[in-house]
PDB file of C-alpha atoms in Angstrom:
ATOM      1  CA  UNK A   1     -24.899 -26.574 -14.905  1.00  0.00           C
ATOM      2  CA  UNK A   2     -22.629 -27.673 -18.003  1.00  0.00           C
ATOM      3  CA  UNK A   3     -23.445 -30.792 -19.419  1.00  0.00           C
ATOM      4  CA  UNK A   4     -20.319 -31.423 -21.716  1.00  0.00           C
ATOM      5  CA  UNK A   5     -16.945 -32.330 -20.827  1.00  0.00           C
ATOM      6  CA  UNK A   6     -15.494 -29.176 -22.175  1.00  0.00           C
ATOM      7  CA  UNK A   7     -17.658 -26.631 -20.081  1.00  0.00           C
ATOM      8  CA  UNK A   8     -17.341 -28.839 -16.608  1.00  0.00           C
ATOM      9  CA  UNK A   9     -13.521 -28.431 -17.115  1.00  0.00           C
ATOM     10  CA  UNK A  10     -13.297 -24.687 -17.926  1.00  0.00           C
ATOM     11  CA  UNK A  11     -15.715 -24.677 -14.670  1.00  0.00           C
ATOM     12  CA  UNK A  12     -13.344 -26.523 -12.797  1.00  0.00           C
ATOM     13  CA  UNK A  13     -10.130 -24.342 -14.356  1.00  0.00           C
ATOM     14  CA  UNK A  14     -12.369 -21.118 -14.118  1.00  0.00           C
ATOM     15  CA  UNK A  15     -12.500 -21.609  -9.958  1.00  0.00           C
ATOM     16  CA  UNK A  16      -9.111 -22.344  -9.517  1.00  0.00           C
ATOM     17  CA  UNK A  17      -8.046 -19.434 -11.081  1.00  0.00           C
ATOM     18  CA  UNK A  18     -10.448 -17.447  -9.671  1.00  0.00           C
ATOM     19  CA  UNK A  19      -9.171 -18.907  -6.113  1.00  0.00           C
ATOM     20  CA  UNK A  20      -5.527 -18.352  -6.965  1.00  0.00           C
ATOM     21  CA  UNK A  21      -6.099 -14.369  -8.304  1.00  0.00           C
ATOM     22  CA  UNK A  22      -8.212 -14.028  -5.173  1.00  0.00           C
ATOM     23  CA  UNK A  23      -5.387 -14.528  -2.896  1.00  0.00           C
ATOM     24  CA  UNK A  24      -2.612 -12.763  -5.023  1.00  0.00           C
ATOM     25  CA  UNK A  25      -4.692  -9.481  -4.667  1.00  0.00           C
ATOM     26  CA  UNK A  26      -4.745 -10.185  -1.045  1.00  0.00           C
ATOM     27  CA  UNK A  27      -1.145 -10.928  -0.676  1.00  0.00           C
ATOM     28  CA  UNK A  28      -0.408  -7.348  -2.887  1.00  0.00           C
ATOM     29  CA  UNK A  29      -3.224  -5.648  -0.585  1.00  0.00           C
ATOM     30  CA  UNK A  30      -1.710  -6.696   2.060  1.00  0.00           C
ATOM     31  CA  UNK A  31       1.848  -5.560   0.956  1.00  0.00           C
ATOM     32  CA  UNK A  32       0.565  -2.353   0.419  1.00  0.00           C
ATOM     33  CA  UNK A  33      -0.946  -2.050   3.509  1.00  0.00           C
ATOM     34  CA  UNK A  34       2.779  -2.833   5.078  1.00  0.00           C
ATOM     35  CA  UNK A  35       4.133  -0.219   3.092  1.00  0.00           C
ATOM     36  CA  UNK A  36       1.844   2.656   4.200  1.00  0.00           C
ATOM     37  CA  UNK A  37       1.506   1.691   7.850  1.00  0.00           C
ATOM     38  CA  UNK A  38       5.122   1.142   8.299  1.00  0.00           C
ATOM     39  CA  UNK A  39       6.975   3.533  11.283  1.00  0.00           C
ATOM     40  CA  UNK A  40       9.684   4.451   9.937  1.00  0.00           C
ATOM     41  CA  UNK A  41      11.382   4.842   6.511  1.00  0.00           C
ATOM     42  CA  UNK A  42      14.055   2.349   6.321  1.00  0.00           C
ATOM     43  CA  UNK A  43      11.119  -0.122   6.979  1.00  0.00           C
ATOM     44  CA  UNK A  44       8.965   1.269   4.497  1.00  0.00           C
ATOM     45  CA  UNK A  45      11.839   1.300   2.056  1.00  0.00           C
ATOM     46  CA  UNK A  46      12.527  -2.045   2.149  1.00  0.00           C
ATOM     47  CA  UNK A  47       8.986  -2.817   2.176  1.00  0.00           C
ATOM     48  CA  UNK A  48       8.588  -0.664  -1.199  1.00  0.00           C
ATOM     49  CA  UNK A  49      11.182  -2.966  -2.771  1.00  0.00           C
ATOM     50  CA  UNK A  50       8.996  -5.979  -1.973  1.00  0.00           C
ATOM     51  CA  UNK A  51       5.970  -4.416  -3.286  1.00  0.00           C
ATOM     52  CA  UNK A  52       7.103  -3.559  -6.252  1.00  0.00           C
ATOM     53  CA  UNK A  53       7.988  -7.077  -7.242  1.00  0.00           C
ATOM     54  CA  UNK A  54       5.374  -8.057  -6.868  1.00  0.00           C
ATOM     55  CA  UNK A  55       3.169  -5.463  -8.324  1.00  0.00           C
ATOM     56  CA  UNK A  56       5.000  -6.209 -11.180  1.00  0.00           C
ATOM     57  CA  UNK A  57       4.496  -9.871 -11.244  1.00  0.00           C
ATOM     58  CA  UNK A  58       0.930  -9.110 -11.103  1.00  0.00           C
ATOM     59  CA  UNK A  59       0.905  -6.421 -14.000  1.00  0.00           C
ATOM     60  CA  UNK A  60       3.068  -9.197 -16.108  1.00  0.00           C
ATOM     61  CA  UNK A  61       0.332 -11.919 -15.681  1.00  0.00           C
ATOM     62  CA  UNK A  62      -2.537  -9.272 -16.118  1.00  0.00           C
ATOM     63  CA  UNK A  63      -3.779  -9.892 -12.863  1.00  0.00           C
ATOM     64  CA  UNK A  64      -3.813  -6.016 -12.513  1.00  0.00           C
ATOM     65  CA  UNK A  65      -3.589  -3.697 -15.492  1.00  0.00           C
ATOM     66  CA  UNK A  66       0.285  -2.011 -16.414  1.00  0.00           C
ATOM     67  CA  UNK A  67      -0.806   1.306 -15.716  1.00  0.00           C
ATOM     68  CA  UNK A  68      -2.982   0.463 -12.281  1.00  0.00           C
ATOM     69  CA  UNK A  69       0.419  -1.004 -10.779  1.00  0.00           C
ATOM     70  CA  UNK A  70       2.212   1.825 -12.703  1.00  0.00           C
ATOM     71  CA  UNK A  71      -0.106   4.433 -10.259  1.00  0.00           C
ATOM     72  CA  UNK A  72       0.631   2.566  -7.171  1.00  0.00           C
ATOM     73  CA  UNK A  73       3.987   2.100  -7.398  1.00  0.00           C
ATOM     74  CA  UNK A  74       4.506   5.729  -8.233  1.00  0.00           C
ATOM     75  CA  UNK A  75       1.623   6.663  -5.405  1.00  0.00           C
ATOM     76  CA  UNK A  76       3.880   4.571  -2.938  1.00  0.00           C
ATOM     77  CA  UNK A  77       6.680   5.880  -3.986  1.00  0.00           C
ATOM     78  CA  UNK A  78       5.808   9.327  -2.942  1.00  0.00           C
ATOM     79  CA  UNK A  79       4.798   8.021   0.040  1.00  0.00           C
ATOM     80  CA  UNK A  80       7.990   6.360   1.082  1.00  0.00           C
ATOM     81  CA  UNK A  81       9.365   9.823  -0.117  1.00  0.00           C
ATOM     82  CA  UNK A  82       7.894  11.963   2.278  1.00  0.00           C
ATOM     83  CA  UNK A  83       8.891   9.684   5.007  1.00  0.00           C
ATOM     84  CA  UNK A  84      12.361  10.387   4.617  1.00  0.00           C
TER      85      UNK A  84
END
């Protein structure tokens, strides 16, 4: 347990940011998910779009690293490809 003031608030800062990437890596799994289970490809085109905002996003505030979004945009991509 921290005893200074310093250490209890990069404890506090450390959880909430812990908390907050937690559930932006959901949100983007979940996005994902969309994308692949979609029917059809005008769904999973659109979809695409949306994901790749926000893959971005993520790669931007190092939440994910460049070239880990870079390989599932492009794996996606291909994906939404062969649909059409």
């Amino acid at each position: 347990m921290p005893n200074l003031k310093s250490a209890k608030k990069r404890v506090r800062l450390s959880r909430d940011a812990n908390a907050r990437n937690r559930a932006t890596r959901s949100r983007l799994r979940t996005a994902v998910k969309r994308v692949e289970n979609a029917k059809d490809a005008k769904t999973a085109e659109v979809e695409y779009r949306k994901v790749q905002e926000l893959l971005d996003r993520a790669a931007t505030a190092r939440l994910l690293h460049p070239n880990t979004v870079a390989r599932m945009k492009s794996n996606l991509a291909r994906s939404v490809g062969a649909m059409s």
